[in-house]
PDB file of C-alpha atoms in Angstrom:
ATOM      1  CA  MET O1087     122.851  76.301  89.507  1.00  0.00           C
ATOM      2  CA  PRO O1088     123.070  73.149  88.284  1.00  0.00           C
ATOM      3  CA  HIS O1089     126.308  70.816  88.916  1.00  0.00           C
ATOM      4  CA  PHE O1090     126.837  68.845  85.968  1.00  0.00           C
ATOM      5  CA  PRO O1091     129.426  66.389  86.300  1.00  0.00           C
ATOM      6  CA  LYS O1092     132.624  66.293  84.004  1.00  0.00           C
ATOM      7  CA  ASP O1093     132.123  63.588  81.399  1.00  0.00           C
ATOM      8  CA  SER O1094     127.921  65.022  81.045  1.00  0.00           C
ATOM      9  CA  GLY O1095     128.886  66.609  77.578  1.00  0.00           C
ATOM     10  CA  PHE O1096     128.109  69.951  79.173  1.00  0.00           C
ATOM     11  CA  MET O1097     131.428  70.918  80.172  1.00  0.00           C
ATOM     12  CA  ALA O1098     134.554  71.790  77.575  1.00  0.00           C
ATOM     13  CA  LYS O1099     137.716  70.540  78.240  1.00  0.00           C
ATOM     14  CA  ASP O1100     139.432  74.093  76.942  1.00  0.00           C
ATOM     15  CA  GLU O1101     138.017  77.327  75.243  1.00  0.00           C
ATOM     16  CA  SER O1102     138.655  76.092  71.380  1.00  0.00           C
ATOM     17  CA  ASP O1103     136.968  72.625  72.749  1.00  0.00           C
ATOM     18  CA  ALA O1104     134.018  75.363  73.568  1.00  0.00           C
ATOM     19  CA  LYS O1105     134.359  77.248  70.291  1.00  0.00           C
ATOM     20  CA  LYS O1106     134.509  74.380  68.259  1.00  0.00           C
ATOM     21  CA  ALA O1107     130.497  73.119  69.425  1.00  0.00           C
ATOM     22  CA  VAL O1108     129.411  76.088  69.437  1.00  0.00           C
ATOM     23  CA  THR O1109     130.202  76.182  65.608  1.00  0.00           C
ATOM     24  CA  VAL O1110     129.584  73.203  65.247  1.00  0.00           C
ATOM     25  CA  LYS O1111     125.694  73.850  66.703  1.00  0.00           C
ATOM     26  CA  ASN O1112     125.307  77.046  64.926  1.00  0.00           C
ATOM     27  CA  ARG O1113     126.032  75.123  61.512  1.00  0.00           C
ATOM     28  CA  ARG O1114     123.808  72.582  62.421  1.00  0.00           C
ATOM     29  CA  LYS O1115     120.809  75.282  63.248  1.00  0.00           C
ATOM     30  CA  ARG O1116     121.859  77.107  59.918  1.00  0.00           C
ATOM     31  CA  TYR O1117     121.248  73.458  57.694  1.00  0.00           C
ATOM     32  CA  LEU O1118     117.962  73.145  59.604  1.00  0.00           C
ATOM     33  CA  ASP O1119     117.375  76.980  58.668  1.00  0.00           C
ATOM     34  CA  LEU O1120     117.850  76.138  54.888  1.00  0.00           C
ATOM     35  CA  ASN O1121     116.584  72.571  54.776  1.00  0.00           C
ATOM     36  CA  PRO O1122     112.997  72.815  56.345  1.00  0.00           C
ATOM     37  CA  GLU O1123     112.574  69.210  53.991  1.00  0.00           C
ATOM     38  CA  TYR O1124     114.809  67.835  56.605  1.00  0.00           C
ATOM     39  CA  PHE O1125     111.620  67.334  58.783  1.00  0.00           C
ATOM     40  CA  SER O1126     109.522  65.795  56.048  1.00  0.00           C
ATOM     41  CA  ALA O1127     107.154  62.776  56.614  1.00  0.00           C
ATOM     42  CA  GLY O1128     110.337  60.231  55.891  1.00  0.00           C
ATOM     43  CA  LEU O1129     111.662  61.449  59.426  1.00  0.00           C
ATOM     44  CA  GLU O1130     108.956  59.435  60.704  1.00  0.00           C
ATOM     45  CA  LEU O1131     110.879  56.251  60.490  1.00  0.00           C
ATOM     46  CA  ALA O1132     113.677  57.928  63.020  1.00  0.00           C
ATOM     47  CA  ASP O1133     111.221  57.370  66.042  1.00  0.00           C
ATOM     48  CA  PRO O1134     107.875  56.060  64.381  1.00  0.00           C
ATOM     49  CA  LEU O1135     105.780  55.899  68.256  1.00  0.00           C
ATOM     50  CA  LEU O1136     106.891  59.458  68.515  1.00  0.00           C
ATOM     51  CA  TYR O1137     105.602  59.909  65.166  1.00  0.00           C
ATOM     52  CA  ASP O1138     102.520  58.600  65.565  1.00  0.00           C
ATOM     53  CA  ARG O1139     102.252  60.049  69.323  1.00  0.00           C
ATOM     54  CA  LEU O1140     102.484  63.720  67.697  1.00  0.00           C
ATOM     55  CA  ILE O1141     101.432  63.571  64.199  1.00  0.00           C
ATOM     56  CA  ARG O1142      99.956  60.857  63.312  1.00  0.00           C
ATOM     57  CA  ARG O1143      96.801  60.384  65.528  1.00  0.00           C
ATOM     58  CA  PHE O1144      95.745  64.298  63.919  1.00  0.00           C
ATOM     59  CA  GLN O1145      95.789  63.542  60.634  1.00  0.00           C
ATOM     60  CA  THR O1146      92.709  62.759  58.325  1.00  0.00           C
ATOM     61  CA  ALA O1147      92.276  59.642  56.489  1.00  0.00           C
ATOM     62  CA  GLN O1148      93.009  62.165  53.839  1.00  0.00           C
ATOM     63  CA  GLU O1149      95.752  62.960  54.992  1.00  0.00           C
ATOM     64  CA  ARG O1150      96.866  59.450  55.699  1.00  0.00           C
ATOM     65  CA  GLU O1151      96.302  58.205  52.837  1.00  0.00           C
ATOM     66  CA  ALA O1152      98.222  60.629  50.815  1.00  0.00           C
ATOM     67  CA  GLU O1153     101.441  59.840  52.899  1.00  0.00           C
ATOM     68  CA  GLY O1154     100.508  55.898  52.191  1.00  0.00           C
ATOM     69  CA  ARG O1155     100.374  56.305  48.585  1.00  0.00           C
ATOM     70  CA  ALA O1156     104.013  58.780  48.510  1.00  0.00           C
ATOM     71  CA  LYS O1157     105.090  55.801  50.436  1.00  0.00           C
ATOM     72  CA  GLY O1158     103.621  53.208  48.732  1.00  0.00           C
ATOM     73  CA  PHE O1159     102.673  49.710  49.348  1.00  0.00           C
ATOM     74  CA  SER O1160     106.338  48.868  50.671  1.00  0.00           C
ATOM     75  CA  GLY O1161     107.159  52.621  52.619  1.00  0.00           C
ATOM     76  CA  VAL O1162     103.897  51.273  54.335  1.00  0.00           C
ATOM     77  CA  LEU O1163     104.721  47.828  55.870  1.00  0.00           C
ATOM     78  CA  GLU O1164     108.007  48.868  56.624  1.00  0.00           C
ATOM     79  CA  THR O1165     106.516  52.217  58.898  1.00  0.00           C
ATOM     80  CA  ASP O1166     104.195  49.780  60.624  1.00  0.00           C
ATOM     81  CA  LEU O1167     107.204  46.564  61.017  1.00  0.00           C
ATOM     82  CA  LEU O1168     109.193  50.019  62.936  1.00  0.00           C
ATOM     83  CA  ARG O1169     106.320  50.848  64.686  1.00  0.00           C
ATOM     84  CA  SER O1170     105.703  47.316  65.716  1.00  0.00           C
ATOM     85  CA  GLU O1171     109.100  46.653  66.857  1.00  0.00           C
ATOM     86  CA  ALA O1172     109.514  50.036  68.435  1.00  0.00           C
ATOM     87  CA  LYS O1173     107.037  49.733  70.815  1.00  0.00           C
ATOM     88  CA  ILE O1174     108.022  45.918  72.017  1.00  0.00           C
ATOM     89  CA  GLU O1175     111.226  48.130  72.783  1.00  0.00           C
ATOM     90  CA  ALA O1176     110.049  51.005  74.627  1.00  0.00           C
ATOM     91  CA  ILE O1177     108.232  47.923  76.994  1.00  0.00           C
ATOM     92  CA  SER O1178     111.090  46.033  77.003  1.00  0.00           C
ATOM     93  CA  ASN O1179     114.001  48.880  77.896  1.00  0.00           C
ATOM     94  CA  PRO O1180     112.259  51.705  78.694  1.00  0.00           C
ATOM     95  CA  ASN O1181     114.374  55.104  77.852  1.00  0.00           C
ATOM     96  CA  PRO O1182     114.431  57.753  80.774  1.00  0.00           C
ATOM     97  CA  ASN O1183     115.162  60.586  77.960  1.00  0.00           C
ATOM     98  CA  ALA O1184     112.476  59.668  75.571  1.00  0.00           C
ATOM     99  CA  MET O1185     109.659  62.181  75.673  1.00  0.00           C
ATOM    100  CA  MET O1186     107.292  60.146  75.890  1.00  0.00           C
ATOM    101  CA  SER O1187     106.959  56.709  78.075  1.00  0.00           C
ATOM    102  CA  TYR O1188     104.846  53.499  77.386  1.00  0.00           C
ATOM    103  CA  THR O1189     103.300  50.559  79.462  1.00  0.00           C
ATOM    104  CA  ARG O1190     100.930  47.823  78.532  1.00  0.00           C
ATOM    105  CA  GLY O1191      97.344  48.220  79.303  1.00  0.00           C
ATOM    106  CA  PRO O1192      94.819  45.779  80.896  1.00  0.00           C
ATOM    107  CA  GLY O1193      93.945  43.586  77.564  1.00  0.00           C
ATOM    108  CA  GLY O1194      97.878  44.064  76.710  1.00  0.00           C
ATOM    109  CA  GLU O1195      97.851  47.222  74.139  1.00  0.00           C
ATOM    110  CA  ILE O1196     100.734  49.634  74.840  1.00  0.00           C
ATOM    111  CA  LEU O1197      99.799  52.727  76.730  1.00  0.00           C
ATOM    112  CA  ALA O1198     101.350  56.290  76.617  1.00  0.00           C
ATOM    113  CA  GLU O1199     101.845  56.387  80.798  1.00  0.00           C
ATOM    114  CA  ASP O1200     100.467  59.995  81.278  1.00  0.00           C
ATOM    115  CA  ARG O1201      97.817  61.755  79.630  1.00  0.00           C
ATOM    116  CA  ASP O1202      99.242  64.478  79.863  1.00  0.00           C
ATOM    117  CA  GLU O1203     102.043  63.420  77.253  1.00  0.00           C
ATOM    118  CA  ILE O1204      99.359  63.484  74.571  1.00  0.00           C
ATOM    119  CA  PRO O1205      99.644  66.678  72.838  1.00  0.00           C
ATOM    120  CA  PRO O1206      96.263  68.123  72.569  1.00  0.00           C
ATOM    121  CA  ASN O1207      95.706  69.401  69.382  1.00  0.00           C
ATOM    122  CA  LYS O1208      97.779  68.797  65.901  1.00  0.00           C
ATOM    123  CA  GLU O1209      99.555  72.003  66.156  1.00  0.00           C
ATOM    124  CA  GLU O1210     101.170  71.807  69.252  1.00  0.00           C
ATOM    125  CA  GLY O1211     102.039  67.592  68.020  1.00  0.00           C
ATOM    126  CA  GLU O1212     103.356  68.924  64.748  1.00  0.00           C
ATOM    127  CA  ARG O1213     105.337  71.888  67.328  1.00  0.00           C
ATOM    128  CA  LEU O1214     106.433  69.178  69.345  1.00  0.00           C
ATOM    129  CA  TRP O1215     107.830  66.736  67.107  1.00  0.00           C
ATOM    130  CA  ARG O1216     109.577  69.152  65.165  1.00  0.00           C
ATOM    131  CA  TRP O1217     111.136  70.802  68.548  1.00  0.00           C
ATOM    132  CA  GLU O1218     112.366  67.066  69.305  1.00  0.00           C
ATOM    133  CA  MET O1219     113.347  66.443  65.797  1.00  0.00           C
ATOM    134  CA  GLU O1220     115.650  69.632  65.691  1.00  0.00           C
ATOM    135  CA  LEU O1221     116.891  68.961  69.319  1.00  0.00           C
ATOM    136  CA  ARG O1222     118.016  65.384  67.771  1.00  0.00           C
ATOM    137  CA  PHE O1223     119.601  66.972  65.000  1.00  0.00           C
ATOM    138  CA  MET O1224     121.448  69.611  66.920  1.00  0.00           C
ATOM    139  CA  GLN O1225     122.874  66.959  68.920  1.00  0.00           C
ATOM    140  CA  GLY O1226     124.090  64.711  66.412  1.00  0.00           C
ATOM    141  CA  ASN O1227     121.492  62.031  67.074  1.00  0.00           C
ATOM    142  CA  ASP O1228     120.120  61.091  63.209  1.00  0.00           C
ATOM    143  CA  PRO O1229     122.260  58.251  62.511  1.00  0.00           C
ATOM    144  CA  ASP O1230     121.378  58.164  58.762  1.00  0.00           C
ATOM    145  CA  PHE O1231     122.691  61.811  58.538  1.00  0.00           C
ATOM    146  CA  ASP O1232     126.410  62.689  57.713  1.00  0.00           C
ATOM    147  CA  TYR O1233     127.279  65.740  59.899  1.00  0.00           C
ATOM    148  CA  LYS O1234     130.340  66.171  58.388  1.00  0.00           C
ATOM    149  CA  THR O1235     129.078  67.457  55.838  1.00  0.00           C
ATOM    150  CA  VAL O1236     127.044  70.194  58.058  1.00  0.00           C
ATOM    151  CA  ASP O1237     130.224  70.082  60.974  1.00  0.00           C
ATOM    152  CA  GLN O1238     132.966  70.968  58.825  1.00  0.00           C
ATOM    153  CA  ASN O1239     131.211  73.245  56.296  1.00  0.00           C
ATOM    154  CA  GLU O1240     131.676  77.304  56.660  1.00  0.00           C
ATOM    155  CA  ASP O1241     129.238  78.147  54.150  1.00  0.00           C
ATOM    156  CA  TYR O1242     126.601  77.129  56.962  1.00  0.00           C
ATOM    157  CA  ASP O1243     128.373  80.015  59.077  1.00  0.00           C
ATOM    158  CA  ASP O1244     126.889  83.229  58.963  1.00  0.00           C
ATOM    159  CA  HIS O1245     129.522  85.729  58.293  1.00  0.00           C
ATOM    160  CA  SER O1246     126.825  88.711  57.946  1.00  0.00           C
ATOM    161  CA  ASP O1247     126.878  90.699  61.187  1.00  0.00           C
ATOM    162  CA  LYS O1248     123.402  91.942  60.740  1.00  0.00           C
ATOM    163  CA  GLN O1249     122.837  93.769  64.078  1.00  0.00           C
ATOM    164  CA  ASP O1250     126.238  95.730  63.331  1.00  0.00           C
ATOM    165  CA  GLN O1251     125.420  96.629  59.869  1.00  0.00           C
ATOM    166  CA  TYR O1252     121.748  97.847  61.176  1.00  0.00           C
ATOM    167  CA  PHE O1253     123.211 100.289  63.705  1.00  0.00           C
ATOM    168  CA  GLU O1254     126.154 101.081  60.972  1.00  0.00           C
ATOM    169  CA  ASP O1255     122.969 102.085  58.665  1.00  0.00           C
ATOM    170  CA  GLU O1256     120.934 104.196  61.439  1.00  0.00           C
ATOM    171  CA  GLU O1257     121.350 108.251  61.636  1.00  0.00           C
ATOM    172  CA  PRO O1258     120.256 109.921  64.689  1.00  0.00           C
ATOM    173  CA  GLU O1259     116.323 110.953  64.959  1.00  0.00           C
ATOM    174  CA  TRP O1260     117.540 114.755  65.256  1.00  0.00           C
ATOM    175  CA  VAL O1261     119.884 115.114  62.178  1.00  0.00           C
ATOM    176  CA  VAL O1262     117.787 116.482  59.440  1.00  0.00           C
ATOM    177  CA  GLY O1263     119.362 116.279  55.775  1.00  0.00           C
ATOM    178  CA  ASP O1264     121.962 114.294  54.441  1.00  0.00           C
ATOM    179  CA  THR O1265     125.269 113.431  56.099  1.00  0.00           C
ATOM    180  CA  ARG O1266     126.980 111.694  53.698  1.00  0.00           C
ATOM    181  CA  GLY O1267     128.956 114.020  51.307  1.00  0.00           C
ATOM    182  CA  ASP O1268     132.218 115.153  52.437  1.00  0.00           C
ATOM    183  CA  ASP O1269     131.106 118.575  52.358  1.00  0.00           C
ATOM    184  CA  ALA O1270     127.884 117.843  54.046  1.00  0.00           C
ATOM    185  CA  ARG O1271     127.089 119.670  57.819  1.00  0.00           C
ATOM    186  CA  PRO O1272     124.019 117.932  59.681  1.00  0.00           C
ATOM    187  CA  ASN O1273     121.554 119.682  60.128  1.00  0.00           C
ATOM    188  CA  LEU O1274     120.602 119.325  63.723  1.00  0.00           C
ATOM    189  CA  GLN O1275     117.398 120.176  65.169  1.00  0.00           C
ATOM    190  CA  GLY O1276     116.087 119.124  69.021  1.00  0.00           C
ATOM    191  CA  GLU O1277     119.089 118.604  70.214  1.00  0.00           C
ATOM    192  CA  THR O1278     120.253 121.517  72.548  1.00  0.00           C
ATOM    193  CA  GLY O1279     122.945 119.226  73.939  1.00  0.00           C
ATOM    194  CA  ILE O1280     121.233 120.033  77.478  1.00  0.00           C
ATOM    195  CA  GLN O1281     120.908 117.181  79.832  1.00  0.00           C
ATOM    196  CA  ASP O1282     117.146 117.475  80.931  1.00  0.00           C
ATOM    197  CA  PHE O1283     116.250 114.454  82.969  1.00  0.00           C
TER     198      PHE O1283
END
């Protein structure tokens, strides 16, 4: 069993803190499920290097052009500047928790340390991007998002217990006919009451 330090965030101080943490994470997950537009191209600014490595590298020229038109000149310029600054920051101050790491190549270019960090195809890149952005959102690491609108909103609680409703509505296989009326009696068929194992 792993040992987590008491201040790591994995240990709740008491049961009510643990319940609150679970409620907040459930609300955040529900928000993402109901708002898939959160993962739009605008999220690129959250981590321009990761977006470049997982999404942008697999885009066709037409897809990049369409994305550039949607951003406009200033949006493209902002993204390029942020990506350049992020590369310098990644080299100067490596983040041990980052999904990918960077180092200088022989010509001064910035490279990934390990070829295994590069996804094999577009679908895998998109899956990794969505997974990483969802994880960051769930942990509360999106500085541009107002988490109070979700964390303190009971509308994101899932009040319907679908599993209980499913089993309440289910009829046993051996009951034939309607058993829902007051004086209706079930017609049992194939149920002998004898255990045959």
